[in-house]
Amino acid sequence: MPELPEVETIKRTLTPCLREQKIARVEVYHPGVIAAPDPETFSRLLAGRIITGLDRRGKYLLVHLSGEYCLVVHLRMTGRLVFTEGAAPLAPHTHVVFSLAGGPSLRFVDTRRFGRLYLAAKAEVETLPGLRDLGPEPLDPAFDALALAAILAGRRRPIKQVLLDQRLVAGIGNIYADEMLFAAGIDPRRPAASLNHEEVARLRGAMQRVLEQGIANRGTSIRDYVDGSGRQGSNQEHLQVYGRTGRPCPRCGQPLERVRLGGRSTHFCPRCQV
DNA sequence: ATCGTAACCTGTCTGC
DNA sequence: TGCAGACAGGTTACGA
């Protein structure tokens, strides 16, 4: 679930809690969530390191560590990364606990266990499977209409599927893809290359507005998402189309529709989105 | 390059 | 009430 705005919110809420903190020890309760290296090496290499800062790349969270190491986290659907003061009991589905010097801990909780943690040397982070081929950041000032046009050029796949392809643009998931296409008034099924200049410019603006609104609202909490302090976001109260099949379009009143596109539920207004 | 599908998991909701 | 089946915000691998 966590898309760009959620991961960005987690980064912002965790940063003041984790910066300059020392990892005392690491307990792995479910080895399957550690992608690399093997869980024993993972714990051993982390112990004693200082957290120097956090970054986000697409839906990946990067925890920078002393000694030129980096903890890379992808939360996939139901993963949570929560800072906990003191010795609160472990929530169900807690798979990894990073105990910090002085008592608090960072906990990785994931019902479906799709999330993955990597420990890598800083230099090798860019070569990790998902990160290696990651597309540009949509909130980067360099991501202008021209950059988007270059990505869409020649692609016959539906525009929504292009937005969801992490190799083409980083960080967009199913919720925000539907919302930005509604904001831009573009039918999600349109071939990407069929958008004219004006539509590309509109879409680029909608992408940035929708993502920035998601961040301003501290993420969308439909089911599992909470930020680094365990708090829900409020962007679910501002969704225009996602999960609102059959309800009136907020712009024209026409009932919103749902179709399946590339295996994903897709919500849109059949009148406003052309 | 692009497509659909299955796989990875558990929880929740719907309909019978 | 019980149970089967569908569905869920993500990614990867596979065959066509």
Coordinates of C-alpha atoms (C1' of nucleotides) in Angstrom, one line a residue:
Chain A
M1 CA 0.0 0.0 0.0
P2 CA 2.5 2.6 0.9
E3 CA 3.1 4.7 -2.2
L4 CA 5.3 7.7 -2.5
P5 CA 3.4 10.0 -0.2
E6 CA 3.2 7.3 2.5
V7 CA 6.8 6.4 2.3
E8 CA 7.7 10.1 2.4
T9 CA 5.6 10.6 5.5
I10 CA 7.2 7.6 7.2
K11 CA 10.6 9.1 6.3
R12 CA 9.7 12.5 7.8
T13 CA 8.2 11.0 11.0
L14 CA 11.1 8.6 11.6
T15 CA 13.9 11.0 10.9
P16 CA 13.8 13.0 14.2
C17 CA 13.4 9.8 16.1
L18 CA 16.2 7.9 14.5
R19 CA 18.9 10.4 13.6
E20 CA 22.1 9.9 15.5
Q21 CA 20.6 6.9 17.3
K22 CA 22.7 3.8 17.8
I23 CA 21.4 0.3 16.9
A24 CA 22.2 -1.9 19.9
R25 CA 20.9 -5.2 18.6
V26 CA 18.6 -6.6 15.9
E27 CA 16.1 -9.5 16.4
V28 CA 14.7 -11.2 13.3
Y29 CA 11.6 -13.2 14.1
H30 CA 10.8 -14.1 10.5
P31 CA 13.9 -14.6 8.4
G32 CA 11.9 -14.6 5.2
V33 CA 11.5 -10.8 5.2
I34 CA 15.3 -10.3 5.0
A35 CA 16.2 -10.2 1.4
A36 CA 19.9 -9.9 1.8
P37 CA 22.3 -10.8 3.3
D38 CA 21.4 -13.9 5.3
P39 CA 19.6 -12.9 8.5
E40 CA 22.5 -13.7 10.9
T41 CA 24.9 -11.5 8.9
F42 CA 22.1 -8.9 8.6
S43 CA 21.8 -8.6 12.4
R44 CA 25.5 -8.8 13.1
L45 CA 26.4 -6.1 10.5
L46 CA 23.8 -3.7 11.9
A47 CA 24.6 -4.0 15.6
G48 CA 26.6 -1.0 16.8
R49 CA 25.9 1.3 13.8
I50 CA 24.7 4.8 14.1
I51 CA 21.8 6.0 11.9
T52 CA 23.0 9.1 10.1
G53 CA 19.9 10.0 8.1
L54 CA 16.9 8.8 6.0
D55 CA 16.0 9.1 2.4
R56 CA 13.3 8.0 0.0
R57 CA 13.6 6.7 -3.5
G58 CA 10.3 5.8 -5.2
K59 CA 8.6 3.5 -2.6
Y60 CA 11.9 2.6 -1.0
L61 CA 13.0 3.9 2.3
L62 CA 16.8 4.2 2.8
V63 CA 18.2 4.3 6.3
H64 CA 21.8 5.5 6.1
L65 CA 24.2 4.0 8.6
S66 CA 27.7 4.7 9.8
G67 CA 30.5 2.7 8.1
E68 CA 29.0 3.5 4.6
Y69 CA 26.1 1.0 5.0
C70 CA 22.5 1.4 4.2
L71 CA 19.3 -0.4 5.3
V72 CA 16.8 -0.5 2.4
V73 CA 13.2 -1.2 3.2
H74 CA 10.3 -1.8 0.8
L75 CA 6.9 -2.1 2.6
R76 CA 5.0 -3.5 -0.3
M77 CA 1.3 -3.9 0.7
T78 CA 1.0 -4.1 4.4
G79 CA 4.4 -3.4 5.9
R80 CA 4.8 -0.9 8.7
L81 CA 7.9 0.7 10.2
V82 CA 7.1 2.1 13.6
F83 CA 9.2 3.8 16.2
T84 CA 8.4 2.6 19.7
E85 CA 9.4 4.2 23.0
G86 CA 10.3 1.7 25.8
A87 CA 9.3 -1.9 26.0
A88 CA 5.8 -2.0 24.6
P89 CA 4.6 -5.6 23.8
L90 CA 5.2 -6.7 20.3
A91 CA 2.3 -6.2 17.9
P92 CA 1.1 -9.3 16.0
H93 CA 3.2 -9.9 12.8
T94 CA 6.3 -8.1 14.2
H95 CA 9.1 -9.7 12.1
V96 CA 12.2 -7.5 13.0
V97 CA 13.0 -5.3 16.0
F98 CA 15.9 -2.9 15.9
S99 CA 16.7 -2.1 19.5
L100 CA 18.2 1.3 19.9
A101 CA 20.7 2.3 22.6
G102 CA 18.7 3.7 25.6
G103 CA 15.5 1.7 25.2
P104 CA 13.4 2.7 22.2
S105 CA 13.1 0.5 19.1
L106 CA 12.2 0.5 15.5
R107 CA 9.8 -2.3 14.5
F108 CA 9.0 -3.9 11.2
V109 CA 5.5 -5.3 11.2
D110 CA 3.9 -6.8 8.2
T111 CA 0.7 -8.9 8.1
R112 CA 1.2 -10.4 4.6
R113 CA 5.0 -10.5 4.8
F114 CA 5.5 -9.1 1.3
G115 CA 7.8 -6.4 2.6
R116 CA 11.5 -6.8 2.2
L117 CA 14.6 -5.5 4.0
Y118 CA 18.1 -5.3 2.5
L119 CA 21.4 -4.3 4.1
A120 CA 23.9 -3.1 1.6
A121 CA 27.1 -1.1 1.3
K122 CA 26.2 2.4 0.3
A123 CA 27.9 2.0 -3.0
E124 CA 25.8 -1.0 -4.0
V125 CA 22.4 0.4 -3.1
E126 CA 21.9 1.7 -6.6
T127 CA 22.4 -1.8 -7.9
L128 CA 19.7 -3.6 -5.8
P129 CA 17.1 -5.3 -7.9
G130 CA 14.2 -2.9 -7.6
L131 CA 16.3 0.3 -7.3
R132 CA 18.5 -0.4 -10.3
D133 CA 15.9 0.3 -12.9
L134 CA 13.8 2.8 -11.0
G135 CA 12.5 5.7 -13.0
P136 CA 12.7 9.4 -12.2
E137 CA 11.1 11.0 -9.1
P138 CA 7.8 12.7 -10.1
L139 CA 8.3 15.5 -7.6
D140 CA 11.8 16.3 -8.9
P141 CA 11.7 19.8 -10.4
A142 CA 13.4 18.3 -13.4
F143 CA 10.3 16.1 -14.0
D144 CA 8.6 18.6 -16.3
A145 CA 6.1 18.1 -19.1
L146 CA 8.9 17.4 -21.5
A147 CA 10.3 14.7 -19.3
L148 CA 6.8 13.1 -19.0
A149 CA 6.3 13.4 -22.8
A150 CA 9.5 11.5 -23.4
I151 CA 8.3 8.7 -21.1
L152 CA 4.9 8.4 -22.8
A153 CA 6.2 8.6 -26.4
G154 CA 5.7 5.5 -28.4
R155 CA 4.0 3.6 -25.6
R156 CA 0.8 2.0 -26.6
R157 CA 0.0 0.6 -23.1
P158 CA -2.9 2.3 -21.2
I159 CA -1.7 5.5 -19.5
K160 CA -2.5 4.1 -16.1
Q161 CA -0.2 1.1 -16.6
V162 CA 2.6 3.4 -17.6
L163 CA 2.1 5.5 -14.5
L164 CA 2.3 2.3 -12.4
D165 CA 5.5 1.1 -14.0
Q166 CA 8.3 1.9 -11.5
R167 CA 10.9 1.7 -14.3
L168 CA 9.2 4.6 -16.0
V169 CA 8.2 6.8 -13.0
A170 CA 9.0 6.0 -9.4
G171 CA 6.6 5.9 -6.5
I172 CA 3.1 5.9 -8.0
G173 CA 0.7 3.1 -6.9
N174 CA -2.9 2.2 -7.6
I175 CA -4.6 4.9 -5.5
Y176 CA -2.6 7.9 -6.6
A177 CA -2.6 6.7 -10.3
D178 CA -6.4 6.8 -10.3
E179 CA -6.6 10.1 -8.5
M180 CA -4.1 11.9 -10.8
L181 CA -5.8 10.7 -13.9
F182 CA -9.1 12.0 -12.6
A183 CA -7.5 15.3 -11.7
A184 CA -6.2 15.5 -15.2
G185 CA -9.5 14.5 -16.8
I186 CA -7.8 11.7 -18.7
D187 CA -9.3 8.2 -19.3
P188 CA -7.0 5.6 -17.7
R189 CA -7.4 3.3 -20.7
R190 CA -6.1 5.7 -23.2
P191 CA -2.8 4.6 -24.9
A192 CA 0.0 6.6 -23.3
A193 CA 1.2 7.9 -26.6
S194 CA -2.2 9.2 -27.6
L195 CA -2.0 12.1 -25.1
N196 CA -1.4 15.5 -26.8
H197 CA 0.9 18.2 -25.4
E198 CA -1.8 19.9 -23.5
E199 CA -2.9 16.7 -21.9
V200 CA 0.7 15.7 -21.0
A201 CA 1.2 19.1 -19.3
R202 CA -2.1 18.7 -17.5
L203 CA -1.2 15.2 -16.3
R204 CA 2.2 16.3 -15.1
G205 CA 0.6 19.1 -13.0
A206 CA -2.0 16.7 -11.7
M207 CA 0.7 14.2 -10.7
Q208 CA 2.5 16.7 -8.6
R209 CA -0.6 18.2 -7.0
V210 CA -2.0 14.8 -6.1
L211 CA 1.2 13.5 -4.6
E212 CA 1.9 16.8 -2.8
Q213 CA -1.6 16.7 -1.4
G214 CA -1.1 13.1 -0.2
I215 CA 2.1 14.2 1.6
A216 CA 0.4 17.3 3.1
N217 CA -2.4 14.9 4.4
R218 CA 0.3 12.5 5.8
G219 CA -0.7 9.7 3.5
T220 CA -3.8 7.6 2.8
S221 CA -4.9 5.2 5.5
I222 CA -7.5 2.8 4.0
R223 CA -6.5 -0.3 5.8
D224 CA -3.0 -0.8 7.2
Y225 CA -1.0 2.3 6.6
V226 CA 0.4 4.3 9.5
D227 CA 3.3 6.6 9.7
G228 CA 6.6 6.2 11.6
S229 CA 4.9 7.1 14.9
G230 CA 1.9 4.8 14.3
R231 CA -0.5 7.5 13.3
Q232 CA -3.0 7.3 10.4
G233 CA -3.0 9.7 7.6
S234 CA -6.1 11.7 6.5
N235 CA -5.8 11.6 2.7
Q236 CA -8.4 8.9 2.4
E237 CA -10.9 11.7 3.3
H238 CA -9.9 13.6 0.2
L239 CA -10.0 10.8 -2.4
Q240 CA -12.1 11.7 -5.4
V241 CA -12.5 8.4 -7.2
Y242 CA -10.5 5.6 -5.6
G243 CA -12.8 3.1 -3.9
R244 CA -15.9 5.1 -4.8
T245 CA -17.4 3.0 -7.5
G246 CA -21.1 3.9 -8.0
R247 CA -20.9 7.1 -6.1
P248 CA -21.5 10.4 -7.9
C249 CA -18.5 12.0 -9.5
P250 CA -17.4 15.0 -7.4
R251 CA -17.2 17.1 -10.6
C252 CA -20.3 16.1 -12.7
G253 CA -22.4 13.8 -10.6
Q254 CA -22.2 10.9 -13.0
P255 CA -21.8 7.5 -11.1
L256 CA -18.1 6.6 -10.9
E257 CA -17.1 3.3 -12.6
R258 CA -14.6 0.6 -12.0
V259 CA -12.8 -1.5 -14.6
R260 CA -9.9 -3.9 -14.4
L261 CA -6.6 -2.7 -16.0
G262 CA -3.6 -4.9 -16.0
G263 CA -5.1 -6.8 -13.1
R264 CA -5.7 -3.7 -11.0
S265 CA -8.9 -2.1 -10.0
T266 CA -9.3 1.2 -11.8
H267 CA -11.7 3.9 -10.7
F268 CA -12.8 6.8 -13.0
C269 CA -15.6 9.1 -14.1
P270 CA -16.9 8.0 -17.6
R271 CA -18.0 11.5 -18.3
C272 CA -15.1 13.8 -17.0
Q273 CA -12.2 11.5 -18.1
V274 CA -11.8 11.4 -21.9
Chain B
dA1 C1' 8.2 -4.4 -26.0
dT2 C1' 3.9 -5.9 -24.1
dC3 C1' 0.5 -9.0 -22.4
dG4 C1' -1.7 -12.0 -18.9
dT5 C1' -1.0 -14.9 -15.1
dA6 C1' 0.8 -16.8 -11.0
dA7 C1' 3.3 -16.4 -7.0
dC8 C1' 4.4 -14.4 -2.5
dC9 C1' 0.9 -14.0 2.4
dT10 C1' -3.0 -12.9 5.6
dG11 C1' -7.2 -10.6 6.7
dT12 C1' -11.7 -9.0 5.6
dC13 C1' -15.8 -8.8 3.4
dT14 C1' -19.7 -10.6 0.4
dG15 C1' -23.0 -13.8 -0.8
dC16 C1' -25.1 -18.2 -0.5
Chain C
dT1 C1' -23.7 -19.1 11.8
dG2 C1' -20.6 -21.2 8.5
dC3 C1' -18.0 -21.4 4.6
dA4 C1' -16.2 -20.6 0.0
dG5 C1' -14.6 -17.2 -2.9
dA6 C1' -13.2 -12.6 -4.1
dC7 C1' -10.5 -9.0 -3.1
dA8 C1' -6.7 -5.9 -1.1
dG9 C1' -2.6 -0.2 -1.7
dG10 C1' 3.2 -4.2 -4.7
dT11 C1' 6.7 -6.5 -7.2
dT12 C1' 8.8 -10.3 -9.7
dA13 C1' 9.1 -14.1 -12.8
dC14 C1' 7.3 -16.7 -16.4
dG15 C1' 5.5 -18.1 -20.9
dA16 C1' 3.2 -16.3 -25.0

